[in-house]
Coordinates of C-alpha atoms in Angstrom, one line a residue:
M21 CA 19.6 9.2 0.0
K22 CA 20.8 7.2 2.9
T23 CA 20.5 9.0 6.5
N24 CA 21.4 7.9 9.7
L25 CA 17.8 8.0 10.5
P26 CA 16.1 4.5 11.6
C27 CA 14.5 3.1 8.4
P28 CA 10.6 3.3 8.3
L29 CA 10.5 -0.6 8.0
E30 CA 13.3 -3.1 9.3
I31 CA 12.3 -7.0 9.0
H32 CA 14.6 -10.1 9.5
D33 CA 13.8 -13.8 9.1
L34 CA 9.7 -12.8 9.1
T35 CA 8.4 -16.0 9.3
V36 CA 4.2 -16.9 9.0
A37 CA 2.3 -20.1 8.8
Y38 CA -1.2 -21.1 9.0
Q39 CA -2.0 -24.6 10.6
Q40 CA 1.4 -24.9 10.5
K41 CA 2.0 -24.1 6.7
P42 CA 4.8 -21.6 6.0
V43 CA 3.0 -19.2 4.1
L44 CA 5.4 -16.5 4.3
Y45 CA 10.1 -17.6 4.9
G46 CA 12.5 -16.1 5.3
V47 CA 11.8 -12.4 4.4
D48 CA 14.3 -9.5 5.5
L49 CA 14.1 -6.1 4.5
E50 CA 15.1 -2.4 5.1
V51 CA 12.9 -0.3 3.0
E52 CA 14.3 3.5 2.9
E53 CA 12.6 6.7 3.6
G54 CA 10.5 8.1 0.6
S55 CA 10.3 4.6 -1.3
L56 CA 7.2 3.9 -3.4
V57 CA 7.7 0.0 -3.5
G58 CA 5.2 -2.6 -5.6
I59 CA 4.8 -5.8 -3.9
I60 CA 4.3 -8.1 -6.7
G61 CA 4.1 -12.3 -6.8
P62 CA 1.5 -14.5 -8.1
N63 CA -2.2 -15.6 -6.4
G64 CA -1.3 -17.1 -3.1
A65 CA 2.9 -15.5 -2.6
G66 CA 1.9 -13.8 1.0
K67 CA 1.4 -10.5 -0.1
S68 CA -1.8 -10.0 1.5
T69 CA -0.4 -11.7 5.0
F70 CA 2.7 -9.6 4.2
I71 CA 0.7 -6.4 5.1
K72 CA -1.4 -7.6 7.8
T73 CA 2.1 -9.7 9.9
V74 CA 3.4 -5.7 9.2
M75 CA 0.7 -4.4 10.7
G76 CA -0.1 -6.7 13.6
M77 CA -2.9 -8.4 12.4
I78 CA -1.2 -11.8 12.4
K79 CA 1.5 -13.0 14.8
P80 CA 4.4 -14.5 13.1
E81 CA 5.9 -17.6 13.5
D82 CA 9.5 -16.2 13.4
G83 CA 11.8 -13.0 13.0
Y84 CA 10.9 -9.2 14.4
I85 CA 9.4 -6.0 12.6
K86 CA 10.7 -2.6 12.9
I87 CA 9.3 0.7 12.2
F88 CA 11.1 4.0 12.3
G89 CA 14.1 1.6 14.6
K90 CA 11.1 1.0 16.9
E91 CA 8.9 -2.5 17.9
K92 CA 6.0 -2.2 15.8
Q93 CA 3.8 -1.9 18.2
K94 CA 5.4 1.4 19.8
A95 CA 5.2 2.9 16.2
I96 CA 2.2 1.5 14.9
T97 CA 0.2 4.9 15.0
R98 CA 3.1 6.3 12.3
V99 CA 1.5 3.2 10.0
G100 CA -1.5 4.4 7.6
Y101 CA -2.9 1.0 6.5
V102 CA -5.7 0.8 3.0
P103 CA -6.9 -3.0 3.5
Q104 CA -8.1 -4.8 0.3
R105 CA -11.6 -3.7 -0.3
E106 CA -13.0 -7.0 -0.5
S107 CA -12.2 -7.4 3.1
I108 CA -14.5 -4.2 4.4
D109 CA -18.1 -4.6 5.1
W110 CA -20.1 -2.2 3.1
D111 CA -23.3 -2.7 4.7
F112 CA -21.9 -0.9 7.6
P113 CA -23.7 2.0 8.4
V114 CA -20.8 4.9 8.3
T115 CA -20.9 7.9 6.1
A116 CA -17.6 8.9 3.8
M117 CA -17.3 11.2 6.4
D118 CA -17.5 8.5 9.2
V119 CA -14.2 6.5 7.6
V120 CA -12.4 9.3 7.5
L121 CA -12.3 10.4 10.5
M122 CA -11.5 7.3 11.6
G123 CA -8.3 8.3 10.3
R124 CA -8.1 11.1 13.8
F125 CA -8.7 8.6 15.8
G126 CA -4.5 8.1 16.2
H127 CA -4.4 11.9 17.0
T128 CA -6.9 11.9 19.6
R129 CA -6.6 11.2 23.4
W130 CA -8.5 8.5 24.3
F131 CA -11.0 10.2 26.7
R132 CA -11.7 13.3 23.7
R133 CA -13.7 13.1 20.5
V134 CA -12.7 14.1 17.5
G135 CA -13.5 17.4 16.6
K136 CA -14.2 20.6 14.9
R137 CA -10.2 20.8 13.1
D138 CA -10.6 17.4 12.9
R139 CA -13.4 17.9 11.4
M140 CA -11.5 20.7 9.0
F141 CA -8.8 18.4 7.9
A142 CA -11.0 15.3 7.0
S143 CA -13.0 17.3 5.2
E144 CA -9.7 19.1 3.1
C145 CA -8.5 15.1 3.0
L146 CA -11.7 14.6 1.1
E147 CA -11.3 17.4 -1.0
Q148 CA -8.1 15.8 -1.8
M149 CA -9.4 12.9 -3.9
N150 CA -12.5 15.1 -4.7
M151 CA -15.2 13.0 -2.1
L152 CA -15.4 16.5 -0.7
P153 CA -19.4 16.6 -1.9
F154 CA -19.8 13.1 -0.9
A155 CA -19.1 13.5 2.5
N156 CA -23.1 12.0 3.9
R157 CA -23.3 9.9 1.8
Q158 CA -23.6 6.2 3.7
I159 CA -20.2 4.2 2.1
G160 CA -21.9 1.3 0.9
N161 CA -24.1 3.6 -1.2
L162 CA -21.0 4.9 -3.5
S163 CA -19.0 3.1 -6.2
G164 CA -15.9 0.7 -6.1
G165 CA -14.0 3.4 -7.5
Q166 CA -15.4 6.3 -4.5
Q167 CA -15.2 3.7 -1.9
Q168 CA -10.6 3.3 -2.8
R169 CA -10.9 7.1 -2.9
V170 CA -12.7 7.6 0.7
F171 CA -10.2 5.2 2.1
L172 CA -6.8 6.9 0.4
A173 CA -8.6 9.8 1.8
R174 CA -9.0 8.3 5.6
A175 CA -5.3 7.6 4.9
L176 CA -4.6 11.2 4.4
A177 CA -6.1 12.0 7.6
Q178 CA -4.3 9.5 9.5
Q179 CA -1.2 12.1 8.9
S180 CA 1.3 8.5 8.7
D181 CA 5.0 7.9 7.8
L182 CA 4.4 4.6 6.5
Y183 CA 2.1 3.7 4.1
L184 CA 0.7 -0.1 3.6
M185 CA -1.8 -0.7 1.0
D186 CA -3.1 -3.8 -0.5
E187 CA -4.3 -3.4 -4.2
P188 CA -5.5 0.0 -4.1
F189 CA -6.0 0.3 -7.4
E190 CA -8.3 -2.7 -7.8
G191 CA -12.2 -2.7 -9.1
V192 CA -11.0 1.3 -9.9
D193 CA -11.9 3.3 -13.1
A194 CA -9.2 4.7 -15.3
V195 CA -9.6 8.8 -13.8
T196 CA -9.6 6.9 -10.0
E197 CA -6.0 4.4 -10.8
K198 CA -5.1 8.1 -11.5
A199 CA -6.0 10.2 -8.7
I200 CA -4.5 7.0 -6.6
I201 CA -0.7 7.4 -8.5
E202 CA -1.2 11.0 -8.7
L203 CA -1.5 10.9 -4.7
L204 CA 1.0 8.3 -3.8
K205 CA 3.6 10.1 -6.1
K206 CA 3.3 13.1 -3.7
L207 CA 3.5 11.4 -0.9
R208 CA 6.3 10.1 -1.6
D209 CA 8.0 13.8 -2.6
Q210 CA 7.2 14.8 0.6
R211 CA 9.5 11.4 2.1
K212 CA 6.6 9.5 2.6
T213 CA 7.6 6.0 2.4
L214 CA 4.6 3.5 0.9
M215 CA 4.2 -0.2 0.1
I216 CA 1.8 -1.2 -2.6
V217 CA 0.7 -4.5 -2.9
H218 CA -0.2 -4.6 -6.5
H219 CA -1.4 -7.5 -9.7
D220 CA -1.0 -5.1 -12.8
L221 CA 2.3 -6.0 -14.4
S222 CA 2.1 -3.9 -17.3
T223 CA 2.1 -1.1 -15.1
A224 CA 4.2 -1.8 -12.3
Q225 CA 7.1 -0.1 -14.0
E226 CA 5.7 2.8 -14.3
Y227 CA 4.3 3.0 -11.2
F228 CA 7.1 2.0 -8.7
D229 CA 10.3 2.9 -7.7
Q230 CA 11.2 -0.1 -6.0
L231 CA 9.9 -3.8 -6.4
M232 CA 9.7 -6.3 -4.2
L233 CA 8.8 -9.5 -5.7
L234 CA 7.6 -12.2 -3.4
N235 CA 6.4 -15.7 -3.6
L236 CA 6.1 -17.3 -0.3
R237 CA 9.8 -16.0 -0.1
M238 CA 10.7 -12.5 -1.0
I239 CA 12.8 -13.4 -4.6
A240 CA 14.4 -10.1 -5.1
Y241 CA 13.6 -6.5 -3.8
G242 CA 15.9 -3.5 -5.5
N243 CA 15.1 -0.5 -7.7
T244 CA 12.3 -1.4 -10.5
K245 CA 15.2 -1.1 -13.4
D246 CA 17.5 -4.0 -11.8
V247 CA 14.6 -6.3 -10.4
F248 CA 11.8 -5.8 -13.4
T249 CA 13.9 -9.3 -15.8
N250 CA 12.7 -11.7 -17.4
E251 CA 14.9 -13.7 -14.9
L252 CA 13.4 -12.7 -11.8
L253 CA 9.7 -13.0 -12.9
Q254 CA 10.1 -16.6 -13.8
R255 CA 11.6 -16.9 -10.5
T256 CA 8.9 -15.3 -9.0
Y257 CA 5.6 -16.3 -11.0
G258 CA 7.2 -19.7 -12.3
G259 CA 5.1 -20.9 -15.2
K260 CA 2.1 -18.9 -14.6
L261 CA 3.8 -15.8 -16.9
T262 CA 2.4 -17.1 -20.2
V263 CA 1.2 -12.6 -19.7
L264 CA 4.1 -10.9 -19.5
S265 CA 5.6 -12.3 -22.0
E266 CA 2.5 -10.9 -24.0
V267 CA 2.9 -7.6 -22.1
G268 CA 6.9 -7.2 -22.9
T269 CA 6.3 -7.8 -26.8
R270 CA 3.2 -5.2 -26.6
K271 CA 5.8 -2.9 -24.9
V272 CA 8.5 -3.5 -27.5
T273 CA 6.2 -3.2 -30.2
E274 CA 4.6 -0.1 -29.4
H275 CA 8.3 1.3 -28.7
T276 CA 9.0 0.3 -32.3
S277 CA 6.0 2.1 -33.8
S278 CA 6.4 5.6 -32.0
Q279 CA 10.0 5.6 -33.0
A280 CA 9.1 4.9 -36.1
N281 CA 6.8 7.5 -36.2
T282 CA 9.5 10.5 -34.9

């Protein structure tokens, strides 16, 4: 449902380059409040670059980014970020609780440390991700799925309105993946806005309400049922789309079999 309020994320003509070589070119986008958006595209398409640019970690060559109608520097505290697991130093000597408390820094004044209320709230966030028993465990001693749950708990602790997550399902077990998608949908139902970099096309239709198809340029953006088409996916992935045919054939076969058994 559209409102007259500023949209959570508005981007116009966004261009990003590495060593004068464009890696994102001319991206235009408006994301409505309460959207659960999957960002999909081949390796090297600029998906992580897009997320990092919105976060202010990469400076664009051209274009503008507005968050809730403001310049991103003035509204970045309303944004929660979950980075790729591979970009994190897991040997850093912090506990799971320490990591989640980092999400509270935007809610404290610069001269005040996190207090009792912050610790209680961080505990609640860990509890939501079934990680409270591991609160005092060093982050590097947790499994991949547990580490991802901790970083999602940190995102919850930020109490953000816009969430950007870079492949949160990567390297996790099936139970953790189910817990993550349940959390994402719960946040969406609370009118939070989420943009998720995702690589598994076999689950994209099930997980996301909208999709952003990206390959240096934005190929398409819209409702999943309108965007997840063979034509648009071919334009996004080009000759790397063999796996899609296999996924599509499998889904048709499963659907036909289920109908035959009813």
